[in-house]
Amino acid sequence: DADVTQTPRNRITKTGKRIMLECSQTKGHDRMYWYRQDPGLGLQLIYYSFDVKDINKGEISDGYSVSRQAQAKFSLSLESAIPNQTALYFCATSSGSEHTGELFFGEGSRLTVL
Amino acid sequence: GQNIDQPTEMTATEGAIVQINCTYQTSGFNGLFWYQQHAGEAPTFLSYNVLDGLEEKGRFSSFLSRSKGYSYLLLKELQMKDSASYLCASMDSNYQLIWGAGTKLIIKP
């Protein structure tokens, strides 16, 4: 089983719908992240959390919200999806040690907003 | 502003050597990372450099020059399975990763 699991893996929805992407991890890491990946662009950080009570905006947080339900769970919500949120979304974790740039990614959630 | 530059695409021959370059400009610097991403899959960590010089790990090596804002990933004895995108990322003063768009490496027999 994967250490970082994302659900759903694929989702097609319509403009204006609320969407939740879920992430759970068994690595025991405190730090969790949500990124989006678009063709021709680098990974962009949406939100990150260093522990259950800590939530921080990334570079592109507008239109998104998150919830850290437990150390192992970090959900991303799109309250009212729009077509330019069509992208591949990745959840990632890290240990918080000096090697904080070593991220462990989930398999990705491909979201299409029509 | 913060910026990571790497070539969009490279082609190499099976068994050969290829060098993928990356230049970076970030607010502060706390390390340079390389990741491999096969098509349709998640990125996986390859290497980390924080000091100048070459770090070797099997067929893959990574080099860093902090004064030049430059890194490269060197892949030796290329195999077909090395066909993937290679992502360069610099960690800034806030310990946030700034990512390049990735270099798609195509390996030909």
Tab-separated table of C-alpha atoms in Angstrom:
chain	number	residue	atom	x	y	z
A	1	ASP	CA	0.000	0.000	0.000
A	2	ALA	CA	1.128	3.539	-0.735
A	3	ASP	CA	2.460	5.589	2.182
A	4	VAL	CA	0.610	8.684	0.937
A	5	THR	CA	-2.856	8.024	-0.444
A	6	GLN	CA	-5.043	10.459	-2.327
A	7	THR	CA	-8.728	10.123	-3.147
A	8	PRO	CA	-10.228	10.445	-5.654
A	9	ARG	CA	-7.587	9.740	-8.282
A	10	ASN	CA	-9.702	11.238	-11.037
A	11	ARG	CA	-12.681	13.561	-10.886
A	12	ILE	CA	-14.710	15.408	-13.468
A	13	THR	CA	-17.032	18.081	-12.174
A	14	LYS	CA	-18.916	21.161	-13.271
A	15	THR	CA	-18.282	24.818	-12.632
A	16	GLY	CA	-19.646	25.919	-9.262
A	17	LYS	CA	-19.555	22.522	-7.602
A	18	ARG	CA	-17.825	21.901	-4.284
A	19	ILE	CA	-15.002	19.383	-4.462
A	20	MET	CA	-12.917	17.784	-1.732
A	21	LEU	CA	-9.648	15.982	-2.320
A	22	GLU	CA	-8.483	13.839	0.540
A	23	CYS	CA	-5.009	12.794	1.582
A	24	SER	CA	-3.934	10.331	4.223
A	25	GLN	CA	-0.444	9.163	5.155
A	26	THR	CA	1.104	6.344	7.135
A	27	LYS	CA	4.625	7.794	7.264
A	28	GLY	CA	4.103	9.453	10.646
A	29	HIS	CA	5.199	12.813	9.250
A	30	ASP	CA	4.020	16.042	10.818
A	31	ARG	CA	4.324	18.157	7.673
A	32	MET	CA	1.804	17.916	4.857
A	33	TYR	CA	1.408	19.899	1.655
A	34	TRP	CA	-0.959	20.374	-1.257
A	35	TYR	CA	0.475	21.237	-4.680
A	36	ARG	CA	-0.999	21.644	-8.119
A	37	GLN	CA	0.833	20.807	-11.319
A	38	ASP	CA	0.013	22.310	-14.699
A	39	PRO	CA	1.729	21.518	-18.007
A	40	GLY	CA	4.757	23.740	-18.543
A	41	LEU	CA	4.740	25.055	-14.993
A	42	GLY	CA	6.549	24.036	-11.848
A	43	LEU	CA	4.701	22.580	-8.908
A	44	GLN	CA	2.831	25.344	-7.108
A	45	LEU	CA	2.187	25.213	-3.377
A	46	ILE	CA	-1.440	25.738	-2.384
A	47	TYR	CA	-1.414	25.151	1.387
A	48	TYR	CA	0.843	23.494	3.913
A	49	SER	CA	0.583	22.360	7.500
A	50	PHE	CA	3.400	21.648	9.939
A	51	ASP	CA	1.133	20.079	12.546
A	52	VAL	CA	-2.536	19.621	13.314
A	53	LYS	CA	-2.991	23.167	14.624
A	54	ASP	CA	-0.888	24.836	11.961
A	55	ILE	CA	-2.243	25.832	8.525
A	56	ASN	CA	-0.406	28.135	6.135
A	57	LYS	CA	-1.229	29.581	2.751
A	58	GLY	CA	1.055	28.836	-0.131
A	59	GLU	CA	1.626	30.851	-3.264
A	60	ILE	CA	-1.758	30.094	-4.879
A	61	SER	CA	-4.272	29.618	-2.062
A	62	ASP	CA	-7.108	31.735	-3.521
A	63	GLY	CA	-10.155	29.594	-4.294
A	64	TYR	CA	-8.951	26.741	-2.061
A	65	SER	CA	-9.291	25.803	1.591
A	66	VAL	CA	-7.845	22.982	3.673
A	67	SER	CA	-8.540	21.012	6.803
A	68	ARG	CA	-6.020	19.077	8.893
A	69	GLN	CA	-8.264	16.586	10.626
A	70	ALA	CA	-5.467	14.582	12.209
A	71	GLN	CA	-1.735	14.157	11.877
A	72	ALA	CA	-2.365	11.663	9.115
A	73	LYS	CA	-5.110	13.485	7.188
A	74	PHE	CA	-5.066	16.688	5.159
A	75	SER	CA	-7.957	17.618	2.871
A	76	LEU	CA	-8.152	20.206	0.115
A	77	SER	CA	-11.468	21.802	-0.820
A	78	LEU	CA	-12.569	23.829	-3.782
A	79	GLU	CA	-15.699	25.602	-2.560
A	80	SER	CA	-16.879	26.593	-6.017
A	81	ALA	CA	-14.815	24.980	-8.738
A	82	ILE	CA	-13.886	26.916	-11.871
A	83	PRO	CA	-12.345	25.651	-15.135
A	84	ASN	CA	-8.880	27.115	-14.455
A	85	GLN	CA	-8.656	24.845	-11.424
A	86	THR	CA	-8.394	21.938	-13.830
A	87	ALA	CA	-5.019	20.441	-12.908
A	88	LEU	CA	-3.172	17.533	-11.341
A	89	TYR	CA	-3.126	17.878	-7.561
A	90	PHE	CA	-0.517	16.281	-5.338
A	91	CYS	CA	-0.435	15.806	-1.611
A	92	ALA	CA	3.003	15.443	-0.050
A	93	THR	CA	4.563	14.883	3.352
A	94	SER	CA	7.946	15.559	4.908
A	95	SER	CA	9.579	14.668	8.191
A	96	GLY	CA	10.516	18.163	9.311
A	97	SER	CA	14.111	17.172	9.851
A	98	GLU	CA	16.968	19.171	8.337
A	99	HIS	CA	16.133	17.386	5.105
A	100	THR	CA	12.764	19.093	4.851
A	101	GLY	CA	12.953	19.285	1.081
A	102	GLU	CA	12.658	15.533	0.745
A	103	LEU	CA	8.968	15.238	0.044
A	104	PHE	CA	6.958	12.068	-0.289
A	105	PHE	CA	4.144	12.495	-2.787
A	106	GLY	CA	0.822	10.816	-3.214
A	107	GLU	CA	-0.116	9.423	-6.611
A	108	GLY	CA	-2.012	12.560	-7.597
A	109	SER	CA	-5.633	13.535	-8.153
A	110	ARG	CA	-6.529	14.648	-11.652
A	111	LEU	CA	-9.359	17.178	-11.518
A	112	THR	CA	-11.269	18.407	-14.551
A	113	VAL	CA	-13.717	21.287	-14.153
A	114	LEU	CA	-16.093	21.722	-17.072
B	1	GLY	CA	11.601	37.474	-7.960
B	2	GLN	CA	12.264	33.805	-7.565
B	3	ASN	CA	13.015	31.775	-10.647
B	4	ILE	CA	14.195	28.323	-11.625
B	5	ASP	CA	15.305	27.680	-15.215
B	6	GLN	CA	15.881	24.310	-16.806
B	7	PRO	CA	15.574	23.071	-20.392
B	8	THR	CA	12.129	21.937	-21.452
B	9	GLU	CA	13.215	18.768	-23.212
B	10	MET	CA	16.363	16.761	-23.919
B	11	THR	CA	17.035	13.652	-25.950
B	12	ALA	CA	19.791	11.118	-25.313
B	13	THR	CA	20.784	7.618	-26.389
B	14	GLU	CA	20.580	4.490	-24.296
B	15	GLY	CA	23.944	3.786	-22.650
B	16	ALA	CA	25.140	7.385	-22.991
B	17	ILE	CA	25.580	10.202	-20.454
B	18	VAL	CA	23.342	13.251	-20.165
B	19	GLN	CA	23.647	16.415	-18.099
B	20	ILE	CA	20.525	18.400	-17.157
B	21	ASN	CA	21.262	21.952	-16.088
B	22	CYS	CA	19.357	24.150	-13.679
B	23	THR	CA	19.885	27.780	-12.720
B	24	TYR	CA	18.117	29.300	-9.776
B	25	GLN	CA	17.388	32.661	-8.199
B	26	THR	CA	15.652	32.454	-4.857
B	27	SER	CA	15.304	34.637	-1.790
B	28	GLY	CA	17.900	32.917	0.334
B	29	PHE	CA	19.083	29.380	-0.217
B	30	ASN	CA	18.730	26.250	1.864
B	31	GLY	CA	19.492	23.558	-0.649
B	32	LEU	CA	18.929	22.344	-4.198
B	33	PHE	CA	16.809	19.292	-4.877
B	34	TRP	CA	16.288	17.030	-7.873
B	35	TYR	CA	13.225	14.872	-8.363
B	36	GLN	CA	12.287	12.344	-11.024
B	37	GLN	CA	8.741	12.146	-12.334
B	38	HIS	CA	7.600	9.450	-14.739
B	39	ALA	CA	4.628	10.342	-16.895
B	40	GLY	CA	1.388	10.145	-14.935
B	41	GLU	CA	3.171	9.410	-11.672
B	42	ALA	CA	4.253	11.272	-8.564
B	43	PRO	CA	7.657	12.957	-8.280
B	44	THR	CA	10.237	10.977	-6.342
B	45	PHE	CA	13.278	12.425	-4.575
B	46	LEU	CA	16.660	11.921	-6.246
B	47	SER	CA	19.215	14.204	-4.620
B	48	TYR	CA	19.943	17.109	-2.317
B	49	ASN	CA	22.903	19.519	-2.435
B	50	VAL	CA	23.532	22.309	0.023
B	51	LEU	CA	27.312	22.612	-0.276
B	52	ASP	CA	29.297	23.237	-3.450
B	53	GLY	CA	30.497	20.172	-5.253
B	54	LEU	CA	29.428	16.857	-6.632
B	55	GLU	CA	27.268	14.299	-4.862
B	56	GLU	CA	27.334	10.851	-6.435
B	57	LYS	CA	24.653	8.252	-5.978
B	58	GLY	CA	25.043	5.279	-8.273
B	59	ARG	CA	24.390	6.227	-11.894
B	60	PHE	CA	23.116	9.654	-10.848
B	61	SER	CA	25.225	12.579	-9.663
B	62	SER	CA	24.264	16.118	-8.768
B	63	PHE	CA	26.478	19.186	-8.738
B	64	LEU	CA	26.019	22.566	-7.084
B	65	SER	CA	27.750	25.929	-7.431
B	66	ARG	CA	26.191	28.371	-4.992
B	67	SER	CA	28.175	31.332	-6.272
B	68	LYS	CA	26.821	30.769	-9.780
B	69	GLY	CA	23.294	29.764	-8.780
B	70	TYR	CA	23.774	26.633	-10.837
B	71	SER	CA	23.234	22.923	-10.523
B	72	TYR	CA	23.246	19.947	-12.821
B	73	LEU	CA	22.051	16.382	-12.692
B	74	LEU	CA	24.288	13.880	-14.441
B	75	LEU	CA	22.861	10.565	-15.527
B	76	LYS	CA	25.289	7.864	-16.665
B	77	GLU	CA	24.751	4.582	-18.509
B	78	LEU	CA	21.305	5.690	-19.537
B	79	GLN	CA	18.542	3.124	-19.492
B	80	MET	CA	15.140	3.297	-21.169
B	81	LYS	CA	13.530	3.506	-17.724
B	82	ASP	CA	15.302	6.841	-17.206
B	83	SER	CA	12.839	8.423	-19.637
B	84	ALA	CA	11.030	10.834	-17.334
B	85	SER	CA	10.823	14.465	-16.336
B	86	TYR	CA	13.487	15.771	-13.982
B	87	LEU	CA	12.432	18.547	-11.636
B	88	CYS	CA	14.863	21.017	-10.101
B	89	ALA	CA	13.795	22.811	-6.919
B	90	SER	CA	15.533	25.371	-4.725
B	91	MET	CA	14.678	25.819	-1.060
B	92	ASP	CA	14.406	29.476	-0.133
B	93	SER	CA	15.044	31.297	3.134
B	94	ASN	CA	11.565	30.297	4.398
B	95	TYR	CA	12.348	26.634	3.728
B	96	GLN	CA	9.846	26.608	0.878
B	97	LEU	CA	10.629	24.748	-2.337
B	98	ILE	CA	10.574	26.775	-5.547
B	99	TRP	CA	10.147	24.415	-8.487
B	100	GLY	CA	11.290	24.511	-12.067
B	101	ALA	CA	8.911	23.368	-14.795
B	102	GLY	CA	10.920	20.197	-15.328
B	103	THR	CA	13.045	18.751	-18.104
B	104	LYS	CA	11.500	15.948	-20.116
B	105	LEU	CA	14.239	13.440	-20.941
B	106	ILE	CA	13.655	11.173	-23.922
B	107	ILE	CA	15.892	8.124	-24.237
B	108	LYS	CA	16.289	6.559	-27.660
B	109	PRO	CA	17.577	3.038	-28.294
